Structures are given as C-alpha cells and as structure tokens.
C-alpha atoms as one frame of an Amber mdcrd trajectory, in Angstrom:
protein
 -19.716  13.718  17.901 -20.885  17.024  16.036 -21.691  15.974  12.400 -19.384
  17.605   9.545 -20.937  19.175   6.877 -18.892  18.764   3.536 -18.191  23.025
   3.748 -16.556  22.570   7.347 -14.333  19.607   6.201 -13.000  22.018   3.391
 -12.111  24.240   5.675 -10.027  22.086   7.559  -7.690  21.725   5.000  -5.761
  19.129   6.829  -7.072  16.897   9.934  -5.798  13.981  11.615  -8.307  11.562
  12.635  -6.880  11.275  16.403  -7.078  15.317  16.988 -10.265  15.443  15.777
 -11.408  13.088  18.930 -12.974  10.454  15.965 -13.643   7.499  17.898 -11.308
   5.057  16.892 -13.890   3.153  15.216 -13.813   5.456  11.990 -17.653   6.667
  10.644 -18.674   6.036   7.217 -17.807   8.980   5.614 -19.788   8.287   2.562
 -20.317  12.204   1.579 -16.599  12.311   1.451 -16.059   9.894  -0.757 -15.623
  12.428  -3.782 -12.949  14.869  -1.897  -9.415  14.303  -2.763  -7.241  13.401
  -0.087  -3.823  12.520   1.317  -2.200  10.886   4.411   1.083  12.066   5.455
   2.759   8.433   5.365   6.016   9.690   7.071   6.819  11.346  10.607   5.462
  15.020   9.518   5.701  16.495   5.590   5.790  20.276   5.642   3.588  23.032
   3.997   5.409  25.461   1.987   4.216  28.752   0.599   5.379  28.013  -3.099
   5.337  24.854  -4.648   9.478  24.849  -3.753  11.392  23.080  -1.165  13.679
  26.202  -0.555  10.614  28.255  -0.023   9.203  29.317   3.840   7.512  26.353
   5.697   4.273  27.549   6.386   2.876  24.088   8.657   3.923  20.671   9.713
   1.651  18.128   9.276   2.228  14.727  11.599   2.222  11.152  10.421  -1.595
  10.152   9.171  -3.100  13.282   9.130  -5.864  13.759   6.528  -4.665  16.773
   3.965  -7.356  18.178   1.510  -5.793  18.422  -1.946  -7.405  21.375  -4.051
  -4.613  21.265  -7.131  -2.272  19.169  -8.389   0.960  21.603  -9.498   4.025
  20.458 -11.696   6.612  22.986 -10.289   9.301  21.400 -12.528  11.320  21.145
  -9.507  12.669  19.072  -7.754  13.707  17.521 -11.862  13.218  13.533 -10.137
   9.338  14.134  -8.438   8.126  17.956  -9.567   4.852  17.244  -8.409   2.751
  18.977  -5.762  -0.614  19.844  -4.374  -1.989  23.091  -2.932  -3.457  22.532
   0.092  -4.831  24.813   2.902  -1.793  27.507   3.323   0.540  26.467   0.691
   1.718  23.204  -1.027   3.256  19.907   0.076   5.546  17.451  -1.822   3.759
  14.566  -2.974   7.020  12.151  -2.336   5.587  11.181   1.355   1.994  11.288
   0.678  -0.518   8.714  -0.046  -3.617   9.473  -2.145  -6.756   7.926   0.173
  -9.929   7.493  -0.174 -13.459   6.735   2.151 -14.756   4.107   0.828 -17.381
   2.061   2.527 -18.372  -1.470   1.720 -21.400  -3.610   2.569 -20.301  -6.514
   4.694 -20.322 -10.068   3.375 -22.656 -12.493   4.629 -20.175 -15.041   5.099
 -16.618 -15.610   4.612 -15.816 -18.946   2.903 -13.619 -21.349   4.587 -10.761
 -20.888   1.745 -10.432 -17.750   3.380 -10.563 -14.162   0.952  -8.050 -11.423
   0.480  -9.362  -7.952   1.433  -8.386  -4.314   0.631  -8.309  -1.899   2.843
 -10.875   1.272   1.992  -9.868   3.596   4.513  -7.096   6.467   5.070  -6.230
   3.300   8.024  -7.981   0.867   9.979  -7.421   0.503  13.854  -7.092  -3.243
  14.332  -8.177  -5.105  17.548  -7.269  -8.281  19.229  -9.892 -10.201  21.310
  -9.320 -12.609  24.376 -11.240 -14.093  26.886  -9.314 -12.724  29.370  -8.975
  -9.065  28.511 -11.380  -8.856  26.011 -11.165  -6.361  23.134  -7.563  -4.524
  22.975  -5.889  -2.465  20.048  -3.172  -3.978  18.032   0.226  -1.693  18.078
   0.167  -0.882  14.062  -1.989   0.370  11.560  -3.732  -1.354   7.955  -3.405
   1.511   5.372  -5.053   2.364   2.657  -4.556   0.154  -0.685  -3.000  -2.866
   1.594  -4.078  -6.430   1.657  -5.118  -8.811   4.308  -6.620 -12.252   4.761
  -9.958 -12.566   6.221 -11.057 -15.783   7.574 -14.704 -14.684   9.331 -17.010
 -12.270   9.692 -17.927 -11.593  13.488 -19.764  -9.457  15.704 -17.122  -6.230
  17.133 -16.623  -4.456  20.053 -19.533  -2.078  18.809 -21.648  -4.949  18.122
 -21.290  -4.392  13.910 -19.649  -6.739  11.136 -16.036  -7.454  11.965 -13.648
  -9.302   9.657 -11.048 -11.384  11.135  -7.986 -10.800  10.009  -4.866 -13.708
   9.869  -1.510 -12.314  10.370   0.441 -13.406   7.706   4.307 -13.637   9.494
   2.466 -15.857  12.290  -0.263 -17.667  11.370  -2.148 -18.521  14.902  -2.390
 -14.571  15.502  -5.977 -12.693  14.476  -7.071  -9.738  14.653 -10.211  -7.329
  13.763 -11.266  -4.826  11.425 -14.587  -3.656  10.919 -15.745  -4.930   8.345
 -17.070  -2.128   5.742 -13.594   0.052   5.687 -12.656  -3.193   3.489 -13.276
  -4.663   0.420 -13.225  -8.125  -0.378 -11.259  -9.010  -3.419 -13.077 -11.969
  -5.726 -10.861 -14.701  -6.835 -11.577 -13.653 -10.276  -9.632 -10.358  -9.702
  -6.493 -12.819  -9.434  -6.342 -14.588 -12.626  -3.749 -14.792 -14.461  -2.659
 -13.102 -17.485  -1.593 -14.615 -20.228  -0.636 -18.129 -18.526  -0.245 -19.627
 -21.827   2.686 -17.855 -22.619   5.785 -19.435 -20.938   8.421 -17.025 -22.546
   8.102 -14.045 -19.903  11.113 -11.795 -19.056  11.213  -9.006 -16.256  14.099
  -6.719 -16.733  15.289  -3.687 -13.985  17.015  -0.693 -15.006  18.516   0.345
 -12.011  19.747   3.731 -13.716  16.781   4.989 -15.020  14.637   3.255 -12.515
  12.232   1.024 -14.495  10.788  -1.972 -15.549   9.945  -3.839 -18.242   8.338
  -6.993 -19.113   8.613  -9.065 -22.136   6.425 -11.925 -24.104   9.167 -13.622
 -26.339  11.001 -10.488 -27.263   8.215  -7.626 -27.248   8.003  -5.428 -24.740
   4.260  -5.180 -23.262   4.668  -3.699 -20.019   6.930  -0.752 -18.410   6.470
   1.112 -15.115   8.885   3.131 -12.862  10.524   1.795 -10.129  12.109   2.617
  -6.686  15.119   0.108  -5.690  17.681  -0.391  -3.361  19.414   3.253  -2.067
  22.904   2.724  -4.229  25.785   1.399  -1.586  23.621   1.287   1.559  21.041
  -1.305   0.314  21.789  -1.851  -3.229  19.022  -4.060  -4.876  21.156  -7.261
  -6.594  22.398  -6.750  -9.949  22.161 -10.175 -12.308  20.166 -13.410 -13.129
  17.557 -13.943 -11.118  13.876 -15.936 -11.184  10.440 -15.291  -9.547  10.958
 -17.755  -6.417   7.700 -17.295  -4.127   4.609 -15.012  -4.523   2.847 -13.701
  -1.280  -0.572 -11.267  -2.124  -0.190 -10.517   1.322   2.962 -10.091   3.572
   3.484  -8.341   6.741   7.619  -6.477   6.627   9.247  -5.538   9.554  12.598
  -2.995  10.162  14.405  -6.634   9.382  13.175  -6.940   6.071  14.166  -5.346
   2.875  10.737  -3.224   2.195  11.822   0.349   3.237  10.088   2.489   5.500
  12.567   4.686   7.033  10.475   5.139  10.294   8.468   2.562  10.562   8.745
  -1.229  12.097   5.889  -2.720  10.901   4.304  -2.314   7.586   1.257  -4.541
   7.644  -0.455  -6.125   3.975   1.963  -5.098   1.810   0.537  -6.365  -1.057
   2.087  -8.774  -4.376   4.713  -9.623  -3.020   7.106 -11.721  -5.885  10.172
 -12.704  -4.134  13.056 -13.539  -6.347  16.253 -14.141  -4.235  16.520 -15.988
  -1.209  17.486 -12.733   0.812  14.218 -11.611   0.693  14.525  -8.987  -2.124
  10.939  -8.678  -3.572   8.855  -7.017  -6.159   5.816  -5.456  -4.180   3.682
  -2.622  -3.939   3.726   0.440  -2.120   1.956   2.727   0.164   4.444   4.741
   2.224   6.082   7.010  -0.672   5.224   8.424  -3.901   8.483   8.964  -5.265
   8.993   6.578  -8.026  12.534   6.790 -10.350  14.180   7.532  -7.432  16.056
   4.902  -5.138  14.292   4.384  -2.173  14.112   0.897  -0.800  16.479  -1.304
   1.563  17.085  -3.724  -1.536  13.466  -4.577  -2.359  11.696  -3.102  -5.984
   9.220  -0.768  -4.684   6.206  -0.256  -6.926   3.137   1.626  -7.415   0.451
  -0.842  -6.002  -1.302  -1.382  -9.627   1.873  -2.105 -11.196   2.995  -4.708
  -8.776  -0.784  -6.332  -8.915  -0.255  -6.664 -12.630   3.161  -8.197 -12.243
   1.698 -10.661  -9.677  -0.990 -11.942 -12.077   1.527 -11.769 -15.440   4.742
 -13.103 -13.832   5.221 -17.382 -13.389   4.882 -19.455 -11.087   0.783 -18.407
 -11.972  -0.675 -17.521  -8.666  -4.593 -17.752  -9.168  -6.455 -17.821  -5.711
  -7.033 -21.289  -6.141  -3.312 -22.113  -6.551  -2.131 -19.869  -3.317  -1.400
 -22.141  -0.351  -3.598 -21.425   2.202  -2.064 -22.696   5.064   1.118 -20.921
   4.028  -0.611 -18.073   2.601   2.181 -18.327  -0.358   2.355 -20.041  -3.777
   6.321 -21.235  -4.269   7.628 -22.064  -7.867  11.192 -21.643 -10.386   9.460
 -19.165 -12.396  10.024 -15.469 -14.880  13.781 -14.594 -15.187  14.866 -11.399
 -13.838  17.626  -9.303 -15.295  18.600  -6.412 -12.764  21.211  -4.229 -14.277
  22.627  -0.561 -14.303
C-alpha cells in the first residue's frame, strides 16, 4: 500500500477505510493521531454547502467513512443540535457523527485470568473468529470507537501480531479477535467508585427538557443531557424506579431497547445500569450525537463520559473486583430513579 503523507490525507477530506483498499487489518496511523475526525455512524449523512439542512447537498458520505473536520460551526439552526463542521465541500450535521480518533496502544504482556475490560482506539475494529476447521474468518459486525469489550488473552493473529481475545458478552462460550494495539486496556482503578460512602444517591430524568441529574442527600452534583425513549413509539417509563443490574459491557441487538435505527447489532456498548426489568438502561453512546432530543427505543442514551460517571457514582458499587465474571454483570436493589415529564 502507497504510504499517506499527512498533506494527501487532508486532501481527502473524507475516506472510508474499505474504498481506500486498507487491508482490513487497519495500520497504525500514529501521524494521524492529531487530525480531527468523524465516522458517519448512520447509512450515509450528507454534505451541504451552508451549514443548513435546507441548503443544496453537495456529497453523500456512506456508513463509516472517515470525514476530516476543519471547523466546528454553531449555525443556530436546527434550535435542538445547531452544531456543524466544515468539511471538504461544505458542512455536515454533527447529529449522526462520531468524533474518532487513531490511537495506538502497546500490547500487554499478559492478560490476567480475571479477565480486563478494553476500549476500543480505532474509528472500528474488524473482529475475527478462529476454528480449527476453517481457520481465521471475519465476524459479521463492527467494535467502534469509545466501546467496551472483555479480553480474556493475548494471542498470536492471523498476521502473526498481538491479538486480544475478545468474550462476547450475550453468549459467553463465543470469542473473537482484535488486534491488539487499536485497544486500550482499562485498569481496575479506572472503575472505582465514587463516593461509596454516601448511601443517599438520587438519579432524576427530565423527560421534557431531556436531562439528568444526580443528587447526594438533596444537592445536586451532577447534570448531563439526555436522549430517551421517541415519545409514543418507545416512550422511556415514567415513575419510581431503582438501579437493578450494571453491565460495563453489553452487546444490544434490534430486540433490545438501545436505538440504532439501522443497525442489528451494536457491540460493547458500554455502562450499562439497567433499572427495570424490560431492559430499559442508562448507557453510553456511540451512534448519534444528538443529545436533548428523543432518540432511543426506551433506553437513556448518554454521552459515553456521562454514563461512565454514572456507572462508578450510582449503587449497587460496581468496582472491577465486585463485577461477576462469569456473568460479566454485578446485580443489586440500588439508586432510585425518578423519570418524569
């Protein structure tokens, strides 16, 4: 493969990583590491020529191509999400894009038998499944950027370089591969949790404005917009409710109340806090950037930062040490949730 210098990946402007015949074993990409980018997380997003949904469509980009952002532009419209970035002919909407990143890491030497969680580094990783019988073979779905995953080994891959082995969360005797340096291995540390001494925690869901807040005993000391349910079609539950089961890790499905609107699988979506027994969750999210706007089908989408901190603040505590790790879960009656309009 020709090398790219950082001028002629400028000039791109937008690339997907398939056209560009990349082996699907992604390179490095270190000297990129610095260049802002996006990944269209949807079927295509359009380019416009202003920084205005009614203006002329200049270019369609398809699903996980690579967009260089130059600006970021507040348009003031639309009023919900009036951000934008130029790009190469025009600008595109920021509420189906995903800021990514290259980011390589060094491989561990070992991966210890309680197993690690892992964030993916790269605009996506191309998993693989290994057999004896027909050796190395892709998996059907993608690990993007920002999502988490449970590596259980470290192992030579089909190009003979560090592999992690990935467990599939929604069945548990199913593994696949990554290579190993387009993740980054997340230290138990990074999972305490915060203020465990504090037993008085409320969460409480605005379903009108779209936000969150937590509480200590009365004080607010956390707020963060929110995407839920779409209002009639998969409304989010209004009421009492408690933190029920924490996942750092889950792997959705078209059945399950996460919302992609295109997608069946959505692999690692990460802190996961269940709180009804339907399977309506607080959890991060990496397929829209459209927060204070209904979105979901019932679930409380968040940015992936803000559902990390809830993870670690919320009860039942979920420190690594206190996940399950044959169920990959830690279960517990824990923070009352008030969802209201």
């Amino acid at each position: 493969m020709k090398n790219l210098t950082r001028r002629d990946f400028l000039k791109m402007g937008g690339m997907s990583l398939t056209s560009l015949a990349f082996s699907v074993i992604l390179p490095d990409f270190t000297e990129f590491e610095d260049i802002e980018l996006v990944r269209v997380a949807i079927a295509s997003v359009s380019v416009y020529k202003e920084p205005d949904d009614t203006s002329r469509i200049v270019a369609t980009w398809p699903r996980d191509s690579l967009v260089n952002v130059y600006e970021t532009v507040d348009s003031g419209k639309p009023a919900w999400n009036p951000i934008w970035y130029r790009v190469f002919g025009g600008y595109m909407h920021r509420e189906r894009l995903q800021k990514v990143r290259f980011q390589s890491n060094p491989p561990l030497a070992t991966v210890p038998s309680t197993k690690l969680l892992a964030e993916v580094t790269f605009p996506y990783a191309e998993p693989y499944r290994y057999t004896e019988l027909s050796g190395w073979s892709p998996v059907p779905f993608r690990l993007y950027y920002s999502t988490i995953h449970w590596i259980t080994a470290i192992e030579s891959g089909p190009d003979g370089k560090a592999w992690y082995r990935i467990q599939d969360e929604a069945d548990k005797n199913v593994f696949y591969y990554v290579p190993a340096r387009q993740m980054r291995a997340i230290s138990p540390g990074e999972l305490d949790p915060i203020t465990p001494e504090v037993e008085n925690k409320r969460i409480e869901v605005n379903l009108t404005d779209q936000s969150l807040f937590c509480y200590e005993s009365g004080i607010e000391v956390y707020q963060c917009r929110i995407s839920s349910g779409v209002q009639y079609a998969f409304d989010t539950p209004a009421g009492n409710h408690n933190i029920l089961v924490k996942l750092p890790s889950r792997r959705m499905s078209a059945a399950d109340r996460a919302a992609s609107d295109d997608q069946n699988v959505l692999a690692g979506v990460p802190w996961c806090c269940f709180f009804t027994g339907q399977g309506h969750a607080f959890h991060g999210t990496y397929w829209h950037d459209d927060f204070g706007t209904p979105h979901s089908h019932g679930c409380v989408n968040m940015q992936n930062e803000d559902a990390r901190w809830l993870f670690r603040w919320s009860r039942p505590t979920a420190g690594f040490d206190e996940i399950d790790k044959a169920t990959l879960d830690r279960k517990g009656y824990g923070t009352s949730v008030d969802i209201h309009y």
